[in-house]
mmCIF file of C-alpha atoms in Angstrom:
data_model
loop_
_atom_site.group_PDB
_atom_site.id
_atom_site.type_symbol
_atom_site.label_atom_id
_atom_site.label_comp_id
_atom_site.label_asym_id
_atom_site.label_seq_id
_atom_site.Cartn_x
_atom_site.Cartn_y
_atom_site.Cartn_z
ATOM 1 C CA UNK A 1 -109.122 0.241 170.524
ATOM 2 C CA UNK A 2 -108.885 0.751 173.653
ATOM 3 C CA UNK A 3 -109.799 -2.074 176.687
ATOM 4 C CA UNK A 4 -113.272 -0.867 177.524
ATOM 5 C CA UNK A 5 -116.461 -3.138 177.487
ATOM 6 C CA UNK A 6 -120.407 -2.176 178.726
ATOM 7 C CA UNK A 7 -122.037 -4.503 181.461
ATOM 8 C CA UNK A 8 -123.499 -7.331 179.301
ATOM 9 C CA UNK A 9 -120.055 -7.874 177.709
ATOM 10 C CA UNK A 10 -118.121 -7.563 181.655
ATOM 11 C CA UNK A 11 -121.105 -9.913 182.631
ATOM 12 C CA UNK A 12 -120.159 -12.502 179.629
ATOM 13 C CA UNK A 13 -116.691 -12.653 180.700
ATOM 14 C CA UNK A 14 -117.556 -13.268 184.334
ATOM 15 C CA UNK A 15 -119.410 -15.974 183.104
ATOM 16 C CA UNK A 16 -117.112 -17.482 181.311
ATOM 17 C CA UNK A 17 -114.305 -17.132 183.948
ATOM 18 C CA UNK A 18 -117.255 -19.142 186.216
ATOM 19 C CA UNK A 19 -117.285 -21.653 184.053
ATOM 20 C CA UNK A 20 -113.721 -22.194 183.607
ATOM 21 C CA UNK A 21 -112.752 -21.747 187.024
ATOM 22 C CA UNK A 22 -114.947 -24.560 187.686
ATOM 23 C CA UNK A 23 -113.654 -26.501 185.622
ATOM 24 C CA UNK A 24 -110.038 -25.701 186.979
ATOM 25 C CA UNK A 25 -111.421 -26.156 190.652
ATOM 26 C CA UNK A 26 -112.206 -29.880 189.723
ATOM 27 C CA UNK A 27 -109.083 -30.497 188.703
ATOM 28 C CA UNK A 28 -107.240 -28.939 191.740
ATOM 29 C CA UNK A 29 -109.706 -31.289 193.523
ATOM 30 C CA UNK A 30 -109.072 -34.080 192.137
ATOM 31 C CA UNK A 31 -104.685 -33.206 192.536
ATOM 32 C CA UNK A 32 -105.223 -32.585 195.984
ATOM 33 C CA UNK A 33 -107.632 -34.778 197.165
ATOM 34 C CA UNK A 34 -109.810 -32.381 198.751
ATOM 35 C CA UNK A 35 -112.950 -30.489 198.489
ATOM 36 C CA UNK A 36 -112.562 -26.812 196.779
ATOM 37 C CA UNK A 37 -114.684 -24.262 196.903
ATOM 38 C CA UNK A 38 -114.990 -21.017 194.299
ATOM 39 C CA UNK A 39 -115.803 -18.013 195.173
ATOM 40 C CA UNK A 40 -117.662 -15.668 192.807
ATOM 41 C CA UNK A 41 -115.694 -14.709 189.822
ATOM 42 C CA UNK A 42 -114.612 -11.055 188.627
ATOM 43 C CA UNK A 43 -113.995 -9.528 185.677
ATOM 44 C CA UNK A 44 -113.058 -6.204 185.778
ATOM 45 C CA UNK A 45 -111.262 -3.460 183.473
ATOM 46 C CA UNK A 46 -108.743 -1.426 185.495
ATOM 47 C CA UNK A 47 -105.746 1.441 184.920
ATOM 48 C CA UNK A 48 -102.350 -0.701 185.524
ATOM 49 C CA UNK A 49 -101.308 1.354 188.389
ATOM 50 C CA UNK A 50 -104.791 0.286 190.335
ATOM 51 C CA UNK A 51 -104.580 -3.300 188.860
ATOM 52 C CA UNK A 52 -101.715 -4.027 190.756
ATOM 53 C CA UNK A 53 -103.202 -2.514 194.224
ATOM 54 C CA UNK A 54 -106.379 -4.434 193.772
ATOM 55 C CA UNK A 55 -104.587 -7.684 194.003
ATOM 56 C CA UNK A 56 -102.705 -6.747 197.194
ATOM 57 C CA UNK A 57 -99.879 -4.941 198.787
ATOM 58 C CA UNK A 58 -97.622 -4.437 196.580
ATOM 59 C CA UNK A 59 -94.370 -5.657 198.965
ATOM 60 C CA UNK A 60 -96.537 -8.704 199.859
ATOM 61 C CA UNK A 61 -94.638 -11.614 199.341
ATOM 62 C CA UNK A 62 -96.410 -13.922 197.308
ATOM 63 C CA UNK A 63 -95.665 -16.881 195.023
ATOM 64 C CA UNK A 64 -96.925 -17.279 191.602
ATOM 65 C CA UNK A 65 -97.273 -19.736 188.764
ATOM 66 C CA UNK A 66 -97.302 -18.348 185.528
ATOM 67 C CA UNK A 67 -98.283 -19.642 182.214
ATOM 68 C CA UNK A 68 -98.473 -17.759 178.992
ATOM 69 C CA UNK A 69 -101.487 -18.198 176.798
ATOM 70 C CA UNK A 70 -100.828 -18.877 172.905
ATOM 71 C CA UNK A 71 -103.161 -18.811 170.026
ATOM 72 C CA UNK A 72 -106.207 -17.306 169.307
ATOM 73 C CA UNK A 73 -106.632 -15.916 172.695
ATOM 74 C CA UNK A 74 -103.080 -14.586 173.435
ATOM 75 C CA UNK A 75 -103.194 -14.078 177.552
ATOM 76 C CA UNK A 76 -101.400 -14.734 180.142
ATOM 77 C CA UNK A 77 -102.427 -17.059 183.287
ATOM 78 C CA UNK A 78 -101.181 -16.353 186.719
ATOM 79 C CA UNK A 79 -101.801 -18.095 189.854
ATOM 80 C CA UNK A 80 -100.911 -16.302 192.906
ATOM 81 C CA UNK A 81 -100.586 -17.798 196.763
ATOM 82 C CA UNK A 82 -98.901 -17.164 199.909
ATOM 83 C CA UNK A 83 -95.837 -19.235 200.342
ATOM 84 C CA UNK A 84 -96.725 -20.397 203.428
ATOM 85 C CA UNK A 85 -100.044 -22.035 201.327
ATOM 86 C CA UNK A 86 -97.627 -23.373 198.840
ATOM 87 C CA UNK A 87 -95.898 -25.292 201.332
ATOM 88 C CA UNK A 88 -99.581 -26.322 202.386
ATOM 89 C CA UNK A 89 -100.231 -27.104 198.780
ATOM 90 C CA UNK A 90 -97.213 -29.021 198.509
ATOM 91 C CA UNK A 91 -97.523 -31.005 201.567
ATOM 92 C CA UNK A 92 -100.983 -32.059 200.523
ATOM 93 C CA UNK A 93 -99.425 -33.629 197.706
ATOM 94 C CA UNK A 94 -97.401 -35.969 199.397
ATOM 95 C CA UNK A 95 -93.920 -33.394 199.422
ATOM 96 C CA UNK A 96 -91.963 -32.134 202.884
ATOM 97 C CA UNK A 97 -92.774 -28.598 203.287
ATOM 98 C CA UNK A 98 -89.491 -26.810 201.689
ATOM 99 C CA UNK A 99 -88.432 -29.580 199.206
ATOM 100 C CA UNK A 100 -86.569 -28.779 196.673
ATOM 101 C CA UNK A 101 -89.302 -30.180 194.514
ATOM 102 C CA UNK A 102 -91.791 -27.347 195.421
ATOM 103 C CA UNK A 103 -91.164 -25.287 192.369
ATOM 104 C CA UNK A 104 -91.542 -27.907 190.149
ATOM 105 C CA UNK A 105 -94.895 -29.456 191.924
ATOM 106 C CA UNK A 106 -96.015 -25.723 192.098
ATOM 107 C CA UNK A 107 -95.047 -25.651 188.015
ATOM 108 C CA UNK A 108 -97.195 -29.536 188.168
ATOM 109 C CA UNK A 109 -99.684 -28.044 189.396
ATOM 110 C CA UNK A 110 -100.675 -24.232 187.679
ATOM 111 C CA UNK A 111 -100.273 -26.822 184.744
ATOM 112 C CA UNK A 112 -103.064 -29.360 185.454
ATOM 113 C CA UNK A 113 -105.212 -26.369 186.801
ATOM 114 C CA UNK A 114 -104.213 -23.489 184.081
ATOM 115 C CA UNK A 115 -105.012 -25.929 181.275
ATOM 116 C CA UNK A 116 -108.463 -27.037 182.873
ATOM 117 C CA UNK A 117 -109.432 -24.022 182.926
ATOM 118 C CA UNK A 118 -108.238 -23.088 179.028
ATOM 119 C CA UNK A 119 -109.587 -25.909 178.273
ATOM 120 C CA UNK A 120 -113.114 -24.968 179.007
ATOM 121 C CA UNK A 121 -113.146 -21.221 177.623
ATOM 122 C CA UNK A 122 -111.973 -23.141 174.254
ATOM 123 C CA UNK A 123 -114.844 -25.668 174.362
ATOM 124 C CA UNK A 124 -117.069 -22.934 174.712
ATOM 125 C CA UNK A 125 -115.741 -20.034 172.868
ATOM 126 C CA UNK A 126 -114.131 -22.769 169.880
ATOM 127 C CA UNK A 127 -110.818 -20.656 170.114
ATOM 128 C CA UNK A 128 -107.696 -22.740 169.104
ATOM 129 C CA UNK A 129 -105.125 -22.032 172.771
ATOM 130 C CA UNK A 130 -102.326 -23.419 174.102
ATOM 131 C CA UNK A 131 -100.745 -22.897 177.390
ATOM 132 C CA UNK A 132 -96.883 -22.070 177.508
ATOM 133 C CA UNK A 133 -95.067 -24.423 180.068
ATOM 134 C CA UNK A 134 -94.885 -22.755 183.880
ATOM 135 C CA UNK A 135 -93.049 -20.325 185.714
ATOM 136 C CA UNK A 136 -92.641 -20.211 189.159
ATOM 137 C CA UNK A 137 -91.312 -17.162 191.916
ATOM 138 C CA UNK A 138 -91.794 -16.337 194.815
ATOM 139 C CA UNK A 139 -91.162 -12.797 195.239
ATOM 140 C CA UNK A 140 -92.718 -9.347 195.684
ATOM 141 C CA UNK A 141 -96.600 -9.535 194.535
ATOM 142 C CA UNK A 142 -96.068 -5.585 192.562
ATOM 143 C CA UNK A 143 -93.137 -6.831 190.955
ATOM 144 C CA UNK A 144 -95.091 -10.205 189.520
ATOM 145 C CA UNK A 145 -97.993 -8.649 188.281
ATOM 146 C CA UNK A 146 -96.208 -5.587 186.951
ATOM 147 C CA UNK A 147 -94.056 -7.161 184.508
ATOM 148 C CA UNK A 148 -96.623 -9.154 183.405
ATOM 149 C CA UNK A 149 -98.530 -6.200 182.605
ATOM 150 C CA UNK A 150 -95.917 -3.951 181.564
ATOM 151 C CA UNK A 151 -95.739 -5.970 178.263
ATOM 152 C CA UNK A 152 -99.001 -5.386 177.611
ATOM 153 C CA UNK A 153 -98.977 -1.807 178.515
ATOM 154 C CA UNK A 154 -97.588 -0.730 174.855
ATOM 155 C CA UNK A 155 -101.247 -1.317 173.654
ATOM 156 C CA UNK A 156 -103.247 0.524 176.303
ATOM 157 C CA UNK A 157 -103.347 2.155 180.173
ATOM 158 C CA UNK A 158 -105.798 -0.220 181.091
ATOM 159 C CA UNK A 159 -105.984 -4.254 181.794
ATOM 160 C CA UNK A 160 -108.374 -6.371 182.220
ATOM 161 C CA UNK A 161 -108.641 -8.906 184.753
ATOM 162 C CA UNK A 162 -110.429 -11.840 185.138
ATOM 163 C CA UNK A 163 -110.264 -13.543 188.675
ATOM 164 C CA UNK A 164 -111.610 -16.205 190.742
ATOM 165 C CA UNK A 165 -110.613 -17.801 194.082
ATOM 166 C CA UNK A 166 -109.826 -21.391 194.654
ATOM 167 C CA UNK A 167 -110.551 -22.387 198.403
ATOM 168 C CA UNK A 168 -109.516 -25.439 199.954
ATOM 169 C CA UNK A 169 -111.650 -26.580 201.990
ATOM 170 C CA UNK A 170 -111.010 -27.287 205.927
ATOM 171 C CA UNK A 171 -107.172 -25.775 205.022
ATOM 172 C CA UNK A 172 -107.422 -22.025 205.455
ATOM 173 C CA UNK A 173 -106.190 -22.262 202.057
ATOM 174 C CA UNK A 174 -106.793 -20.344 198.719
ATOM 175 C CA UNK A 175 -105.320 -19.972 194.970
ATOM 176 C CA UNK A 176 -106.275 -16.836 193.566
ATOM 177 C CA UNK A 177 -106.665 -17.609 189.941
ATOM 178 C CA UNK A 178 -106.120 -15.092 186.907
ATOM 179 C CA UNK A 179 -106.273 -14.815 183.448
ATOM 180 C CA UNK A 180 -105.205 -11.663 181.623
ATOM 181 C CA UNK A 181 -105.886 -11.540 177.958
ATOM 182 C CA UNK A 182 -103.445 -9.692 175.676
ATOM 183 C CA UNK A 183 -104.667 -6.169 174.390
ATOM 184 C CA UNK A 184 -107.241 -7.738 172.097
ATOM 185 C CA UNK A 185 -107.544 -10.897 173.351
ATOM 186 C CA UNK A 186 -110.690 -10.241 175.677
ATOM 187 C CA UNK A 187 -112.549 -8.587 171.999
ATOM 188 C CA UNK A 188 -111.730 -12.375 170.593
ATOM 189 C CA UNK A 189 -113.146 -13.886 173.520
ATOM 190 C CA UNK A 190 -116.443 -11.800 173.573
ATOM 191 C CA UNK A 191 -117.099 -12.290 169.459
ATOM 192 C CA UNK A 192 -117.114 -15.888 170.326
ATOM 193 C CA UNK A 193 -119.931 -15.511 172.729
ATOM 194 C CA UNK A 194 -121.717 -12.949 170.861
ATOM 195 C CA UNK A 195 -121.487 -9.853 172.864
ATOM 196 C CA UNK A 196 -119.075 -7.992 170.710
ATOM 197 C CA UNK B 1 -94.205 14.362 205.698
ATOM 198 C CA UNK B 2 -95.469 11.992 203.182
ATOM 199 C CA UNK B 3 -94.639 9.004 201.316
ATOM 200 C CA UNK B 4 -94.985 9.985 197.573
ATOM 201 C CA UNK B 5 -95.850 6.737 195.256
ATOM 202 C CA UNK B 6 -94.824 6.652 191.898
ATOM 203 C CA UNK B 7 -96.823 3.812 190.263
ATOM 204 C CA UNK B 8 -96.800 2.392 186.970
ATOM 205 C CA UNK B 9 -96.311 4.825 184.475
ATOM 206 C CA UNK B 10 -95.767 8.275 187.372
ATOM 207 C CA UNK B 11 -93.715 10.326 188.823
ATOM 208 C CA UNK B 12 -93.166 12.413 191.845
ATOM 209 C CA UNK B 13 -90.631 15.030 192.724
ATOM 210 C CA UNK B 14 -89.936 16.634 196.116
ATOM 211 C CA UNK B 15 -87.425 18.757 198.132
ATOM 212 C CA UNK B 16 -90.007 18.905 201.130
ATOM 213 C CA UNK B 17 -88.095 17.592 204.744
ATOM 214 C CA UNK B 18 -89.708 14.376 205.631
ATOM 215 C CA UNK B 19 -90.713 13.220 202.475
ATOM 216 C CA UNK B 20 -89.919 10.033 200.855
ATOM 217 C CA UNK B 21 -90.429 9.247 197.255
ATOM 218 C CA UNK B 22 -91.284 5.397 196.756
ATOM 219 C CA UNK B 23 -91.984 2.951 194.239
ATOM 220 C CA UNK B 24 -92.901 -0.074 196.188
ATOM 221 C CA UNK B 25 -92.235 -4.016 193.950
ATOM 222 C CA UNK B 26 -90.772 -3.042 190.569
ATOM 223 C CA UNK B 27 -90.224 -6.071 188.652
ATOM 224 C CA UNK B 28 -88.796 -5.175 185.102
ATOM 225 C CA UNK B 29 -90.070 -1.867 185.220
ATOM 226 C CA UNK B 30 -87.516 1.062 186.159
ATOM 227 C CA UNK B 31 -87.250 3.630 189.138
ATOM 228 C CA UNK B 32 -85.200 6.392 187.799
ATOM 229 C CA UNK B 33 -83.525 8.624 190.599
ATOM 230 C CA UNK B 34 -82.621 12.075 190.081
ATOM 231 C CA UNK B 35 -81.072 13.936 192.737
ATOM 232 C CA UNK B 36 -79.573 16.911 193.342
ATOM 233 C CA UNK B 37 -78.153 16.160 196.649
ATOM 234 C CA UNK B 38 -76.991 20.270 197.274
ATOM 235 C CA UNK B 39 -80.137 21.726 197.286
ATOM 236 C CA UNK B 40 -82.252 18.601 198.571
ATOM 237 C CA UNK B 41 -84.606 17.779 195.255
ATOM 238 C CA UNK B 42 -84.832 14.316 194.405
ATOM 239 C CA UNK B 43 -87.354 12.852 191.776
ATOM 240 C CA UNK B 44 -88.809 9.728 190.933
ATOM 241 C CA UNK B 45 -89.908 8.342 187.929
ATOM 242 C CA UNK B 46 -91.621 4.303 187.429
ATOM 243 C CA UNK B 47 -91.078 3.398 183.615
ATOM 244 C CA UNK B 48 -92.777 0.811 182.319
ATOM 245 C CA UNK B 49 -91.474 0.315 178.574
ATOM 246 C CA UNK B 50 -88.306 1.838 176.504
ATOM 247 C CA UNK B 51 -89.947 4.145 174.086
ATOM 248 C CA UNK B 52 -93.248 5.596 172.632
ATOM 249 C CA UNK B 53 -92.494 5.251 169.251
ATOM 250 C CA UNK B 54 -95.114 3.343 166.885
ATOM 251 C CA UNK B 55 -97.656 3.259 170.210
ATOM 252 C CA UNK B 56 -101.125 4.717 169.624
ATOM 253 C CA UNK B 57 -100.934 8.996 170.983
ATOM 254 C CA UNK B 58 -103.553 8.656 173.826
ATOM 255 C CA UNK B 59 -101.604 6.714 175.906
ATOM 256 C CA UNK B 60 -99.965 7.725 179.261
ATOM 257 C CA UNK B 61 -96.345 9.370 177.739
ATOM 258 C CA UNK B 62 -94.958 9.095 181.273
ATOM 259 C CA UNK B 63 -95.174 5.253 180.957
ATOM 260 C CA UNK B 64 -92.024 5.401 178.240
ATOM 261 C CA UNK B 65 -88.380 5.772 179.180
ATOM 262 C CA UNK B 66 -88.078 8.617 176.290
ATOM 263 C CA UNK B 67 -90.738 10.866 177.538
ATOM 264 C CA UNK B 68 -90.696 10.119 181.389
ATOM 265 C CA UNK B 69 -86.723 11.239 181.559
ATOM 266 C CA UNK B 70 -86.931 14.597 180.018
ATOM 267 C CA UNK B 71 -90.337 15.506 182.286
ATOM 268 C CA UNK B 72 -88.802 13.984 185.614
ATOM 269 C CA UNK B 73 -85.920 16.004 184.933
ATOM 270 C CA UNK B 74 -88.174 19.554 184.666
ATOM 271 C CA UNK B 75 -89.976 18.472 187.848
ATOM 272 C CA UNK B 76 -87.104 18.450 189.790
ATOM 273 C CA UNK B 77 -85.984 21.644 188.265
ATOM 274 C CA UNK B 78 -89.075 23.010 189.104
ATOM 275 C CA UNK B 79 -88.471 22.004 192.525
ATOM 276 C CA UNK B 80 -84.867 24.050 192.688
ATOM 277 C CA UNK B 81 -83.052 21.061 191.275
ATOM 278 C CA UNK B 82 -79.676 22.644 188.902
ATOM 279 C CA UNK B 83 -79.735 20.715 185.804
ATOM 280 C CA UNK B 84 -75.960 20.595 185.514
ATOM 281 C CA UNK B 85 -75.496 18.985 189.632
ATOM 282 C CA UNK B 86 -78.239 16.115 188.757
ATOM 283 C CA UNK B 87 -77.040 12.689 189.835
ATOM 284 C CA UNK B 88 -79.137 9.581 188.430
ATOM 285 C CA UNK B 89 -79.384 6.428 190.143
ATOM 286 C CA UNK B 90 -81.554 3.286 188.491
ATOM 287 C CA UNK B 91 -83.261 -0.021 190.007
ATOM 288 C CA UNK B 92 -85.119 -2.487 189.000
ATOM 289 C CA UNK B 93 -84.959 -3.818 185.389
ATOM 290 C CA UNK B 94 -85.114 -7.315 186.459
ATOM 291 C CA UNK B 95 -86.340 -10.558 184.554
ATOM 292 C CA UNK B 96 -89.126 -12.244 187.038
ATOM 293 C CA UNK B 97 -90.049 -14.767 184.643
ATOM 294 C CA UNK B 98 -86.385 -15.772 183.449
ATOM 295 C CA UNK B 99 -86.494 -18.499 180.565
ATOM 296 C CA UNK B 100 -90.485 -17.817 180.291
ATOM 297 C CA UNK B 101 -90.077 -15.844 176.761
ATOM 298 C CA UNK B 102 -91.453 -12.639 176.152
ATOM 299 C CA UNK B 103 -91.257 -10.866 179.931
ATOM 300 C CA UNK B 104 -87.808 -11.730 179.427
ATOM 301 C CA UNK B 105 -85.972 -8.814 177.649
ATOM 302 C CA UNK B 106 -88.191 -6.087 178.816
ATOM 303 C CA UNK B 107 -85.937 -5.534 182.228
ATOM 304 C CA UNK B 108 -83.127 -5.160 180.087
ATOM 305 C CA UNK B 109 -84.755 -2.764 177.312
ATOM 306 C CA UNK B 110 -85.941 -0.540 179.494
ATOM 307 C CA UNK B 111 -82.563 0.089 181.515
ATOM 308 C CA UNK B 112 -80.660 0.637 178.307
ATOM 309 C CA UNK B 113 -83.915 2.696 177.197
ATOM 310 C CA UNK B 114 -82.900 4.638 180.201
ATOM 311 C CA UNK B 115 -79.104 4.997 179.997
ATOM 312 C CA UNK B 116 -79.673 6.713 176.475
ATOM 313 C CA UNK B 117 -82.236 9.345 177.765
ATOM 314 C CA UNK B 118 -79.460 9.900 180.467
ATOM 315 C CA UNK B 119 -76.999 10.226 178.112
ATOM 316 C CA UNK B 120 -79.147 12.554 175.841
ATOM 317 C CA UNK B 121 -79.828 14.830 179.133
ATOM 318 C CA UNK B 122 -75.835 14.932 180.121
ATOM 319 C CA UNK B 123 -76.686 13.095 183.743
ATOM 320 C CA UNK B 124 -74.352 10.849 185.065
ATOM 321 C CA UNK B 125 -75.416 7.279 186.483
ATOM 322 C CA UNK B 126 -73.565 7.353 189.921
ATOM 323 C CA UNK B 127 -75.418 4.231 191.146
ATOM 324 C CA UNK B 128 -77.453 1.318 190.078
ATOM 325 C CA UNK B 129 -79.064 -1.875 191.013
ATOM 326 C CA UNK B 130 -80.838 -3.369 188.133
ATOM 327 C CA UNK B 131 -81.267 -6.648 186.215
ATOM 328 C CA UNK B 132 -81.519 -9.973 187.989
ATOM 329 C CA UNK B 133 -84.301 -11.800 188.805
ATOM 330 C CA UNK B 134 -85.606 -10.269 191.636
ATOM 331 C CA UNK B 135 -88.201 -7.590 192.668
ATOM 332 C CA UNK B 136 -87.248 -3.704 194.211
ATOM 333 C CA UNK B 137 -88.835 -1.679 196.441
ATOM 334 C CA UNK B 138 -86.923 1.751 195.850
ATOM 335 C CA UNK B 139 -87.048 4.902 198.698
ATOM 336 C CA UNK B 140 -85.364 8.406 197.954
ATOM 337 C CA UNK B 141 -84.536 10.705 200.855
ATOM 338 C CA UNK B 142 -85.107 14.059 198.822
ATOM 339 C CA UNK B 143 -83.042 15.989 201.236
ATOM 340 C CA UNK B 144 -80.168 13.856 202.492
ATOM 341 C CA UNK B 145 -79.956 12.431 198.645
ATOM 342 C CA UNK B 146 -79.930 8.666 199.954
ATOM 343 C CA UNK B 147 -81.642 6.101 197.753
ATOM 344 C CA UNK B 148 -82.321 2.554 199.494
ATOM 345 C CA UNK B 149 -83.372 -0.428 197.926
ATOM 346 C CA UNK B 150 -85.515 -3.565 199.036
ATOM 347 C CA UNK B 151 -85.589 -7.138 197.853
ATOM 348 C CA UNK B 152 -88.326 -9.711 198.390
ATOM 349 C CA UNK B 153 -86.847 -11.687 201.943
ATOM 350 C CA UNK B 154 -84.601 -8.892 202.618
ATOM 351 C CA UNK B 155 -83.648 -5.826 204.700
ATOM 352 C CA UNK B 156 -82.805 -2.379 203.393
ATOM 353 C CA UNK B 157 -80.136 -1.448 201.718
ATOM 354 C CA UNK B 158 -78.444 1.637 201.465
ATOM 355 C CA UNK B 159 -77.267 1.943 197.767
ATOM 356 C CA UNK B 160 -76.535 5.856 197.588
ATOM 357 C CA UNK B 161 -74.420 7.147 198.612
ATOM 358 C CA UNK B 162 -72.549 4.233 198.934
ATOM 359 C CA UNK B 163 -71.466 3.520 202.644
ATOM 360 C CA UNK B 164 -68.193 2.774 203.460
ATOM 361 C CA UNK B 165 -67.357 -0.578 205.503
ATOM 362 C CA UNK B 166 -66.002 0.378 208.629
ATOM 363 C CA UNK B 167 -63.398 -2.043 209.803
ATOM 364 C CA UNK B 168 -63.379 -3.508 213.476
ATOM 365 C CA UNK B 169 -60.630 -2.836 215.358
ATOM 366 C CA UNK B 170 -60.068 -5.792 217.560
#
């Protein structure tokens, strides 16, 4: 099988990534102190070369905060934002801007907000997950998402992504959010809901 | 004049003046470099995982180390490459996600995916940058043969042919 899906079932999915995003945003909120807004959610099924393109330049440097996905709904969650907005991040937490504790509060903090927003896809969907402690590096945004999709790319030329942007309000500041089901994982997610 | 991408899972081959064959943020994928510095061909392939074996038939061949080497290497004879002068330089391979499991031995599999091919085609490795933990940006000069190489935070780096350290005279 092959990752394709028809409008109703992309539709689902973007629903669902609403929903937990929301739930994810609260949480950041209540970290950070501070008002955050979403922005529409995406779900989209791309070929792996345009995946990474979509998300940015590829030589961008970016920082993410990756946690794998375990269970019935084998994925991967990555959160991706500019370093200078992790120092932002960071400072809003109470750290100096280039603390050696940035990693780990970066780590603190895809935690809270990666497992908020598992949390709610199981309460809806019933699926039994559970999120993988976190990764954090700063480096080129290609060579990020690549590898996270090159494991994935033994069981198909295509990904699906499911995104959604956390803004901080008054900050100029935003957390791209994303959670990339395992070849599979997404067909799991929609039987749940009923639009297999 | 052009800047020639190879993304996931491509290639690109070129003895044109003024290109430049690129494959921009590899993380544990692999560029493979073949040049044959004579006659100005150079080719450039972006593999994503070691082998096709046991993988369902429609997917993109060029993605695997053992069917990407053998094609890259009849592009760039295609091109006016000689077989028997092709030079092979590798980068990338790298572990992003170090200690976070499965991402983890990819990087590694796929450059020793790639050394076998190379052995297989009777090409010699004369330069490589791979493993680690950090991301590659990789350019090829078809015509001069020189392959540079770009971390995250850094400059680039000339990595073949290697350049030698001139000493200051005081």
């Amino acid at each position: 099988m092959s990752a394709s899906y028809n409008e109703t079932q992309l539709d689902a999915l973007r629903e669902l990534a609403n929903i937990g995003a929301g739930t994810a945003s609260t949480a950041l909120s209540e970290m950070l102190g501070r008002s955050i807004d979403l922005a529409v959610p995406d779900a989209r099924v791309l070929p792996m070369a345009d995946a990474v393109e979509q998300l940015g330049p590829p030589e961008q440097e970016i920082t993410g905060i990756m946690l794998g996905v375990e269970g019935e709904l084998p994925a991967t969650v990555l959160m991706l934002l500019t370093p200078e907005n992790a120092d932002k991040v960071c400072v809003m937490l109470g750290l100096e801007a280039g603390s050696d504790l940035v990693p780990s509060a970066l780590g603190e903090i895809g935690n809270v907000v990666g497992t908020s927003y598992l949390n709610a896809l199981a309460g809806m969907t019933g699926l039994a997950i559970e999120p993988t402690p976190p990764a954090t590096v700063t480096d080129f945004l290609g060579a990020i998402v690549e590898s996270i999709l090159a494991v994935r790319a033994a069981a198909s030329d295509r990904t699906l992504l499911l995104d959604s942007s956390l803004v901080i309000e008054g900050e100029d500041c935003s957390i791209v959010f994303l959670l990339v089901p395992d070849h599979g994982g997404a067909e799991e997610l929609l039987e749940r809901i009923g639009v297999a | 004049m052009a800047d020639l991408m190879a993304r996931m899972g491509e290639l690109c081959a070129s003895g044109t003046p003024g290109d430049s064959l690129v494959a921009l943020g590899l993380g544990s994928c692999i560029g493979v470099v073949l040049l044959d510095r004579r006659k100005g061909v150079a080719g450039l392939a972006h593999i994503v995982l070691p082998a096709a074996d046991g993988h369902a038939k429609e997917l993109n061949p060029l993605k695997f180390a053992d069917r990407a080497v053998p094609e890259l290497v009849k592009q760039v004879v295609a091109r006016g490459g000689r077989k028997p002068m092709l030079e092979a330089v590798l980068v990338g391979g790298a572990s992003m996600f170090a200690g976070a499991g499965s991402t983890l031995e990819v990087g590694a599999r796929n450059a020793a995916a790639v050394k076998a091919e190379l052995v297989k085609e009777r090409i010699r490795i004369h330069a490589e940058d791979t493993g680690g933990t950090k991301g590659r940006t990789v350019r090829v000069d078809p015509v001069t043969g020189v392959v540079t190489v770009r971390k995250a935070g850094a400059k680039d780096e000339q990595l073949y042919p290697a350049t030698r350290v001139l000493q200051e005279v005081a």
